[in-house]
Short mmCIF file of C-alpha atoms and ligand atoms in Angstrom, two decimals:
data_model
loop_
_atom_site.label_atom_id
_atom_site.label_comp_id
_atom_site.label_asym_id
_atom_site.label_seq_id
_atom_site.Cartn_x
_atom_site.Cartn_y
_atom_site.Cartn_z
CA MET A 1 -26.04 -1.37 26.46
CA PHE A 2 -26.28 -0.32 22.84
CA GLN A 3 -28.08 2.86 23.85
CA THR A 4 -24.65 4.34 24.49
CA LEU A 5 -23.75 4.01 20.80
CA ASP A 6 -24.61 6.80 18.39
CA ARG A 7 -24.42 6.29 14.67
CA LEU A 8 -20.99 7.10 13.23
CA SER A 9 -20.62 9.15 10.07
CA PRO A 10 -20.04 6.88 7.07
CA ASP A 11 -16.52 6.11 5.88
CA ALA A 12 -15.53 8.86 3.41
CA ILE A 13 -14.42 6.48 0.62
CA LEU A 14 -17.48 4.20 0.95
CA GLY A 15 -19.74 7.27 0.99
CA LEU A 16 -18.10 8.56 -2.19
CA MET A 17 -18.55 5.17 -3.90
CA ALA A 18 -22.27 5.19 -3.06
CA GLN A 19 -22.62 8.76 -4.37
CA PHE A 20 -20.89 7.77 -7.63
CA ARG A 21 -23.19 4.77 -8.15
CA ALA A 22 -26.26 6.94 -7.53
CA ASP A 23 -25.12 9.68 -9.96
CA PRO A 24 -27.33 9.35 -13.08
CA ALA A 25 -25.00 11.44 -15.33
CA ALA A 26 -23.98 9.73 -18.59
CA GLN A 27 -20.45 11.16 -18.42
CA LYS A 28 -19.05 10.41 -14.93
CA VAL A 29 -15.56 9.47 -13.78
CA ASP A 30 -14.60 7.55 -10.62
CA LEU A 31 -11.10 8.46 -9.45
CA GLY A 32 -11.98 7.69 -5.82
CA VAL A 33 -11.80 4.10 -4.67
CA GLY A 34 -8.30 2.59 -4.55
CA VAL A 35 -8.58 -0.44 -6.80
CA TYR A 36 -6.94 -1.10 -10.16
CA ARG A 37 -9.18 -0.72 -13.20
CA ASP A 38 -8.59 -1.89 -16.76
CA LEU A 39 -9.52 0.10 -19.88
CA ALA A 40 -13.13 -1.04 -19.58
CA GLY A 41 -13.28 0.13 -15.96
CA ASN A 42 -13.25 -3.41 -14.53
CA THR A 43 -11.07 -4.77 -11.71
CA PRO A 44 -10.25 -8.10 -13.37
CA VAL A 45 -9.38 -11.51 -11.94
CA LEU A 46 -5.83 -12.05 -13.24
CA GLU A 47 -5.43 -14.97 -15.64
CA CYS A 48 -2.61 -16.45 -13.52
CA VAL A 49 -4.98 -16.32 -10.53
CA ARG A 50 -7.71 -18.18 -12.46
CA ARG A 51 -5.24 -20.91 -13.43
CA ALA A 52 -3.82 -21.23 -9.92
CA GLU A 53 -7.28 -21.21 -8.40
CA ARG A 54 -8.36 -24.17 -10.54
CA ARG A 55 -5.27 -26.11 -9.43
CA VAL A 56 -5.83 -25.23 -5.78
CA LEU A 57 -9.45 -26.40 -5.89
CA GLU A 58 -8.57 -29.65 -7.67
CA ALA A 59 -5.78 -30.49 -5.22
CA GLN A 60 -7.73 -29.58 -2.09
CA THR A 61 -8.72 -32.56 0.06
CA THR A 62 -9.79 -30.84 3.27
CA LYS A 63 -11.10 -27.60 4.70
CA SER A 64 -9.59 -28.30 8.09
CA TYR A 65 -7.71 -25.55 9.96
CA VAL A 66 -4.23 -24.58 8.78
CA ALA A 67 -2.40 -22.59 11.50
CA ALA A 68 -2.21 -19.16 13.13
CA ALA A 69 0.80 -18.45 10.88
CA GLY A 70 -1.15 -19.58 7.80
CA ARG A 71 0.53 -21.58 5.06
CA GLU A 72 4.22 -22.24 5.53
CA GLU A 73 4.93 -22.42 1.78
CA PHE A 74 3.21 -19.04 1.35
CA ASN A 75 5.31 -17.51 4.12
CA ARG A 76 8.57 -18.86 2.63
CA ALA A 77 7.62 -17.59 -0.83
CA VAL A 78 6.70 -14.13 0.49
CA GLU A 79 10.00 -13.86 2.34
CA ALA A 80 11.89 -14.77 -0.85
CA LEU A 81 9.85 -12.32 -2.94
CA VAL A 82 10.25 -9.40 -0.55
CA LEU A 83 13.65 -9.88 1.07
CA GLY A 84 15.35 -12.09 -1.53
CA ASP A 85 17.33 -15.27 -0.86
CA ALA A 86 20.64 -13.44 -0.37
CA HIS A 87 19.27 -11.30 2.47
CA PRO A 88 21.47 -11.52 5.61
CA ALA A 89 18.47 -11.83 7.93
CA VAL A 90 17.18 -14.77 5.86
CA ARG A 91 20.61 -16.45 5.78
CA GLU A 92 21.05 -15.93 9.52
CA ARG A 93 17.48 -17.10 10.24
CA ARG A 94 16.56 -13.78 11.86
CA ALA A 95 13.48 -13.17 9.68
CA ARG A 96 10.03 -14.60 10.47
CA THR A 97 6.90 -14.34 8.34
CA ALA A 98 3.28 -14.88 9.29
CA GLN A 99 0.39 -14.83 6.82
CA ALA A 100 -2.12 -12.12 7.69
CA PRO A 101 -5.61 -11.09 6.52
CA GLY A 102 -4.43 -8.55 3.93
CA GLY A 103 -2.05 -5.66 4.40
CA CYS A 104 -4.46 -4.17 6.93
CA GLY A 105 -4.27 -7.34 9.03
CA ALA A 106 -0.47 -7.22 8.81
CA LEU A 107 -0.36 -3.56 9.86
CA ARG A 108 -2.61 -4.27 12.82
CA LEU A 109 -0.56 -7.31 13.88
CA GLY A 110 2.57 -5.16 13.67
CA ALA A 111 0.97 -2.42 15.76
CA GLU A 112 -0.12 -4.93 18.43
CA LEU A 113 3.38 -6.43 18.45
CA ILE A 114 4.97 -3.01 18.98
CA ARG A 115 2.48 -2.34 21.76
CA ALA A 116 3.29 -5.67 23.43
CA ALA A 117 7.05 -5.03 23.22
CA ALA A 118 7.14 -1.33 24.09
CA PRO A 119 3.74 0.19 24.96
CA ALA A 120 5.06 3.77 25.18
CA THR A 121 6.38 3.75 21.61
CA THR A 122 5.40 6.56 19.25
CA VAL A 123 4.86 5.61 15.61
CA HIS A 124 5.83 8.34 13.16
CA VAL A 125 3.77 8.34 9.95
CA SER A 126 4.20 10.47 6.84
CA ASP A 127 2.23 13.67 6.35
CA PRO A 128 0.11 12.90 4.40
CA THR A 129 -0.44 9.17 4.63
CA TRP A 130 -3.08 6.59 3.69
CA GLY A 131 -6.21 7.35 5.73
CA ASN A 132 -6.45 3.88 7.24
CA HIS A 133 -3.01 4.04 8.90
CA THR A 134 -4.41 6.15 11.72
CA PRO A 135 -7.17 3.73 12.83
CA LEU A 136 -5.09 0.62 12.11
CA LEU A 137 -2.11 1.70 14.19
CA GLY A 138 -3.83 4.08 16.57
CA SER A 139 -6.50 1.58 17.70
CA SER A 140 -3.81 -0.58 19.25
CA GLY A 141 -3.18 2.30 21.67
CA LEU A 142 0.09 3.51 20.16
CA LYS A 143 0.74 7.21 19.94
CA LEU A 144 1.01 8.52 16.38
CA GLU A 145 2.94 11.53 15.14
CA ARG A 146 3.45 12.88 11.65
CA TYR A 147 6.70 13.66 9.89
CA PRO A 148 6.80 16.07 6.93
CA TYR A 149 6.82 14.12 3.68
CA TYR A 150 5.28 15.94 0.74
CA ASP A 151 4.79 19.55 -0.26
CA ALA A 152 1.49 19.75 -2.16
CA PRO A 153 2.07 23.16 -3.84
CA SER A 154 5.44 22.17 -5.34
CA HIS A 155 4.55 18.44 -5.68
CA GLU A 156 7.95 17.57 -4.22
CA LEU A 157 9.13 15.48 -1.28
CA ARG A 158 10.05 17.38 1.88
CA PHE A 159 12.99 15.11 2.47
CA ALA A 160 15.22 17.51 4.43
CA ALA A 161 12.32 18.37 6.76
CA MET A 162 11.51 14.65 7.11
CA LEU A 163 15.07 13.84 8.23
CA GLU A 164 15.19 16.88 10.49
CA ARG A 165 11.96 15.77 12.25
CA LEU A 166 12.99 12.12 12.57
CA ASP A 167 16.34 13.22 13.98
CA ARG A 168 14.37 14.51 16.98
CA ALA A 169 12.37 11.29 17.50
CA ALA A 170 13.00 9.40 20.73
CA PRO A 171 15.30 6.36 20.45
CA GLY A 172 13.15 3.24 20.12
CA ASP A 173 10.36 5.03 18.25
CA VAL A 174 8.94 3.42 15.13
CA VAL A 175 8.93 5.05 11.69
CA LEU A 176 6.31 3.87 9.22
CA VAL A 177 7.54 4.24 5.63
CA HIS A 178 5.68 3.41 2.42
CA ALA A 179 7.93 0.96 0.57
CA CYS A 180 6.92 2.22 -2.90
CA CYS A 181 4.02 3.94 -4.70
CA HIS A 182 3.26 6.21 -1.74
CA ASN A 183 -0.47 6.48 -1.03
CA PRO A 184 -1.79 9.19 -1.56
CA THR A 185 1.05 11.19 -3.16
CA GLY A 186 2.74 8.84 -5.65
CA ALA A 187 6.05 10.42 -4.55
CA ASP A 188 8.71 7.89 -3.52
CA LEU A 189 12.16 8.11 -1.98
CA SER A 190 15.13 7.82 -4.37
CA MET A 191 17.80 5.23 -3.55
CA ASP A 192 20.07 8.01 -2.22
CA GLN A 193 17.25 9.11 0.06
CA TRP A 194 16.68 5.53 1.26
CA GLN A 195 20.43 5.42 2.08
CA ALA A 196 20.24 8.66 4.06
CA LEU A 197 17.09 7.52 5.88
CA THR A 198 18.66 4.16 6.73
CA GLY A 199 21.69 5.95 8.19
CA LEU A 200 19.47 8.15 10.33
CA LEU A 201 17.34 5.23 11.57
CA ALA A 202 20.50 3.36 12.58
CA ARG A 203 22.11 6.37 14.25
CA ARG A 204 18.95 7.37 16.14
CA ARG A 205 18.06 3.73 17.01
CA LEU A 206 14.63 4.00 15.38
CA THR A 207 12.72 0.93 14.21
CA PRO A 208 11.45 0.88 10.62
CA PHE A 209 7.95 -0.41 9.86
CA LEU A 210 7.63 -0.70 6.09
CA ASP A 211 4.25 -0.81 4.39
CA LEU A 212 4.54 -2.75 1.13
CA ALA A 213 1.16 -2.72 -0.62
CA TYR A 214 2.19 -2.05 -4.25
CA GLN A 215 5.20 -4.26 -5.05
CA GLY A 216 5.39 -4.34 -8.86
CA PHE A 217 3.22 -1.26 -9.42
CA GLY A 218 6.12 1.22 -9.40
CA ALA A 219 9.03 -0.11 -11.49
CA ASP A 220 9.12 -3.91 -11.11
CA LEU A 221 9.09 -6.61 -8.43
CA ILE A 222 12.79 -6.11 -7.58
CA GLU A 223 13.28 -2.33 -7.80
CA ASP A 224 10.14 -1.71 -5.76
CA VAL A 225 11.63 -3.52 -2.75
CA ALA A 226 15.15 -2.06 -3.01
CA GLY A 227 14.42 0.30 -0.11
CA VAL A 228 12.89 -2.51 1.96
CA ARG A 229 15.92 -4.71 1.36
CA LEU A 230 18.36 -1.92 2.23
CA VAL A 231 16.62 -1.00 5.49
CA THR A 232 15.93 -4.55 6.67
CA SER A 233 19.47 -5.74 5.93
CA THR A 234 21.11 -2.75 7.66
CA LEU A 235 19.00 -2.30 10.80
CA PRO A 236 19.00 -4.97 13.53
CA GLU A 237 15.20 -4.93 13.85
CA SER A 238 12.38 -4.10 11.44
CA LEU A 239 8.83 -4.94 10.41
CA VAL A 240 7.31 -5.23 6.94
CA ALA A 241 3.56 -5.36 6.25
CA VAL A 242 2.93 -7.01 2.88
CA SER A 243 -0.28 -6.94 0.84
CA PHE A 244 -1.20 -8.92 -2.29
CA SER A 245 -4.50 -7.15 -2.76
CA LYS A 246 -3.31 -4.96 -5.62
CA ASN A 247 -0.46 -6.81 -7.31
CA LEU A 248 -2.37 -10.12 -7.49
CA GLY A 249 -5.79 -8.50 -7.60
CA LEU A 250 -6.82 -10.66 -4.62
CA TYR A 251 -8.51 -7.82 -2.71
CA ARG A 252 -11.46 -9.68 -1.22
CA GLU A 253 -9.49 -12.85 -0.46
CA ARG A 254 -7.48 -10.93 2.15
CA VAL A 255 -3.90 -12.00 1.41
CA GLY A 256 -1.01 -10.40 3.27
CA ALA A 257 1.87 -11.11 5.62
CA ILE A 258 3.88 -9.58 8.41
CA ILE A 259 7.65 -10.04 8.22
CA THR A 260 9.73 -9.31 11.31
CA VAL A 261 13.51 -9.09 11.42
CA SER A 262 15.18 -9.52 14.82
CA GLU A 263 18.71 -9.29 16.17
CA SER A 264 19.17 -13.04 16.63
CA GLU A 265 17.52 -16.33 15.73
CA THR A 266 16.39 -16.84 19.34
CA ARG A 267 14.86 -13.37 19.48
CA ALA A 268 13.16 -13.96 16.13
CA ASP A 269 11.46 -17.07 17.54
CA ALA A 270 10.30 -15.10 20.57
CA VAL A 271 8.92 -12.31 18.38
CA GLN A 272 7.09 -14.79 16.14
CA SER A 273 5.51 -16.47 19.18
CA HIS A 274 4.02 -13.10 20.11
CA VAL A 275 2.82 -12.41 16.55
CA LEU A 276 1.02 -15.78 16.55
CA GLN A 277 -0.49 -15.24 19.97
CA ILE A 278 -1.80 -11.84 18.85
CA ALA A 279 -3.28 -13.43 15.72
CA ARG A 280 -4.95 -16.12 17.86
CA SER A 281 -6.46 -13.47 20.10
CA ILE A 282 -7.92 -11.43 17.23
CA TYR A 283 -9.02 -13.82 14.44
CA SER A 284 -7.26 -17.10 15.27
CA MET A 285 -6.18 -17.92 11.73
CA PRO A 286 -5.96 -16.10 8.42
CA PRO A 287 -8.21 -17.16 5.50
CA ASP A 288 -6.50 -19.79 3.34
CA HIS A 289 -7.91 -19.57 -0.17
CA GLY A 290 -6.10 -16.49 -1.47
CA ALA A 291 -2.81 -17.46 0.17
CA ALA A 292 -3.04 -20.91 -1.46
CA ILE A 293 -3.45 -19.17 -4.84
CA ALA A 294 -0.53 -16.82 -4.19
CA ALA A 295 1.69 -19.70 -3.01
CA CYS A 296 0.80 -21.73 -6.11
CA ILE A 297 1.76 -18.82 -8.41
CA LEU A 298 5.00 -18.05 -6.58
CA ALA A 299 6.07 -21.72 -6.61
CA ASP A 300 5.45 -22.36 -10.33
CA ALA A 301 7.84 -20.78 -12.84
CA ALA A 302 5.25 -20.59 -15.65
CA LEU A 303 2.55 -19.08 -13.43
CA LYS A 304 5.03 -16.63 -11.94
CA ASP A 305 6.10 -15.53 -15.42
CA ALA A 306 2.46 -15.06 -16.37
CA TRP A 307 1.95 -12.98 -13.22
CA ILE A 308 4.98 -10.80 -13.98
CA GLY A 309 3.53 -10.18 -17.45
CA GLU A 310 0.08 -9.24 -16.13
CA LEU A 311 1.63 -7.05 -13.47
CA ALA A 312 3.68 -5.25 -16.13
CA ALA A 313 0.49 -4.66 -18.12
CA MET A 314 -1.30 -3.14 -15.10
CA ARG A 315 1.71 -0.96 -14.31
CA GLY A 316 2.10 0.06 -17.95
CA ARG A 317 -1.56 1.06 -18.20
CA ILE A 318 -1.30 3.30 -15.13
CA GLN A 319 1.89 4.90 -16.44
CA GLU A 320 0.28 5.49 -19.84
CA MET A 321 -2.75 7.08 -18.22
CA ARG A 322 -0.48 9.29 -16.10
CA ALA A 323 1.30 10.45 -19.27
CA LEU A 324 -1.96 10.92 -21.15
CA LEU A 325 -3.66 12.98 -18.43
CA ALA A 326 -0.54 15.14 -18.01
CA ARG A 327 -0.47 15.69 -21.79
CA ARG A 328 -4.16 16.62 -21.95
CA LEU A 329 -3.73 18.99 -18.99
CA ARG A 330 -0.72 20.60 -20.66
CA ALA A 331 -2.78 21.14 -23.79
CA VAL A 332 -5.71 22.85 -22.04
CA THR A 333 -3.79 24.81 -19.38
CA ARG A 334 -0.91 25.71 -21.75
CA ASP A 335 1.52 25.23 -18.89
CA GLY A 336 3.32 22.35 -17.20
CA SER A 337 1.77 22.69 -13.77
CA PHE A 338 0.39 19.14 -13.86
CA ASP A 339 3.49 17.46 -15.33
CA PHE A 340 4.21 15.97 -11.91
CA ILE A 341 1.40 13.44 -12.53
CA GLU A 342 3.57 11.79 -15.15
CA ARG A 343 6.65 11.68 -12.89
CA GLN A 344 4.92 10.05 -9.91
CA ARG A 345 4.35 6.34 -9.40
CA GLY A 346 1.67 3.87 -8.44
CA MET A 347 -2.07 4.38 -8.60
CA PHE A 348 -2.35 7.67 -6.73
CA SER A 349 -1.43 11.33 -6.98
CA LEU A 350 -2.77 14.40 -5.25
CA LEU A 351 -4.17 16.74 -7.88
CA GLY A 352 -3.21 19.54 -5.47
CA VAL A 353 -6.46 21.54 -5.54
CA SER A 354 -8.66 22.75 -2.66
CA SER A 355 -11.60 20.74 -1.35
CA ALA A 356 -13.87 23.42 -2.89
CA VAL A 357 -12.43 22.55 -6.32
CA VAL A 358 -12.85 18.82 -5.55
CA ASP A 359 -16.52 19.56 -4.73
CA ALA A 360 -16.98 21.54 -7.96
CA LEU A 361 -15.44 18.74 -10.01
CA ARG A 362 -17.93 16.31 -8.47
CA THR A 363 -21.09 18.43 -8.57
CA ARG A 364 -20.54 20.15 -11.94
CA HIS A 365 -18.54 17.55 -13.85
CA HIS A 366 -19.35 14.25 -12.09
CA ILE A 367 -15.65 13.58 -11.45
CA TYR A 368 -15.16 11.85 -8.10
CA MET A 369 -11.97 11.96 -6.02
CA LEU A 370 -11.16 12.08 -2.29
CA SER A 371 -11.56 15.46 -0.56
CA ASP A 372 -7.76 15.87 -0.27
CA SER A 373 -7.76 15.64 -4.12
CA ARG A 374 -6.31 12.11 -4.21
CA MET A 375 -6.95 10.64 -7.66
CA ASN A 376 -6.76 6.99 -8.65
CA LEU A 377 -5.09 7.20 -12.06
CA ALA A 378 -6.45 3.75 -12.93
CA GLY A 379 -9.83 5.50 -13.31
CA ILE A 380 -8.49 7.43 -16.32
CA THR A 381 -9.10 6.05 -19.83
CA PRO A 382 -8.29 7.36 -23.33
CA GLU A 383 -12.01 8.26 -23.55
CA ASN A 384 -12.25 10.36 -20.39
CA ALA A 385 -8.75 11.94 -20.11
CA ALA A 386 -9.59 15.05 -22.17
CA TYR A 387 -12.90 15.50 -20.32
CA VAL A 388 -11.13 15.33 -16.92
CA ALA A 389 -8.40 17.73 -18.10
CA GLN A 390 -10.92 20.28 -19.34
CA ALA A 391 -12.90 20.11 -16.10
CA VAL A 392 -9.75 20.55 -13.99
CA ALA A 393 -8.61 23.49 -16.10
CA ALA A 394 -12.05 25.10 -15.77
CA GLU A 395 -12.26 24.74 -12.00
CA ARG A 396 -8.71 25.11 -10.67
C1 PLP B 401 -0.67 2.09 1.74
C2 PLP B 401 -1.50 0.88 1.91
N1 PLP B 401 -1.16 -0.02 2.84
C3 PLP B 401 -1.87 -1.14 3.03
C4 PLP B 401 -2.99 -1.41 2.29
C5 PLP B 401 -3.68 -2.69 2.64
O1 PLP B 401 -4.55 -3.26 1.79
P1 PLP B 401 -5.28 -4.64 2.07
O2 PLP B 401 -5.60 -4.75 3.52
O3 PLP B 401 -6.49 -4.57 1.23
O4 PLP B 401 -4.34 -5.72 1.65
C6 PLP B 401 -3.40 -0.49 1.31
C7 PLP B 401 -4.63 -0.69 0.54
O5 PLP B 401 -5.22 0.19 -0.02
C8 PLP B 401 -2.64 0.68 1.13
O6 PLP B 401 -2.96 1.59 0.20
#
């Protein structure tokens, strides 16, 4: 049987990580893999997570199964964090939340749910989008199309073109939107643009699927979900895929959730029954440890405050590194062509150079980024910013 299977080419990001590790150069810079890094280049365990983890372990009396929906207290807390207590769908009991194995698990559950409800649905994703959206959504058998989102040469959103394209989508189609800190561009919708998009989704009867993987990395925990709250409280139906990998630094614990909003309480129960059946058929139940930690933090005022502080520090560091790199680039190029880096949000921006330049940066300067020139700004430090700027100026 296995003779039919040929070896696949390695995942681009994993391949890049291996290349970076094997590079013997003393001065090398990893702007590739999408994890947060502190000044020392580490991806730390947050202090609030350490404290919560100790409590979770001390209180734990069993390792027995939890449920296909995971922890109820986690699901309630996620709903409150993302939608807020005043949300009409929460008040009217039209929202349902199921714990999922990370944001990826949530995206896949959402895709399978869409496929179960309306197999012919097309999902419209931004051009460009995070590389894993295509396999995660496409593997469920849904058709994917791209809507214009970002113009690399001008570093601006293509918002008019985005609306014009979505205006031609078939009623019932799904539109995947990054809730904040767009990956890979760092370019987000303004509140006016969220308003206009919401109007179009309602008018064209399109279903929003919001990918929320960086809540707290853009502005703060509230502002980063303003678009999510607007869309989910205006439209009768929506989906939100939530990840705590980045904002709680719980990457390997696989902590996420899928929130669905339905037209009525009865319909919401029906939808949730399908979500749980899909979960049962793929992995049965989500892992508990990370969700127990997240629930502990979200339920305890002191731990939550500590988290908000640590989150602000991570966000602040990325913003400082954005400003620093833009400043260094301005100094060596003597123009403002990289000022956009400072304006954008979240961990990623597209440097906006060709793949040949990306190759030259890697082979000549040992600076690693994805072939589309996506940089993880958390890989920048006060020590390497000038080096990176000089290399970019030399190669662009
Ligand atoms: C846009 C986006 N969505 C979802 C995820 C899901 O992450 P995870 O499955 O690790 O929670 C990521 C992680 O990189 C992401 O960048």
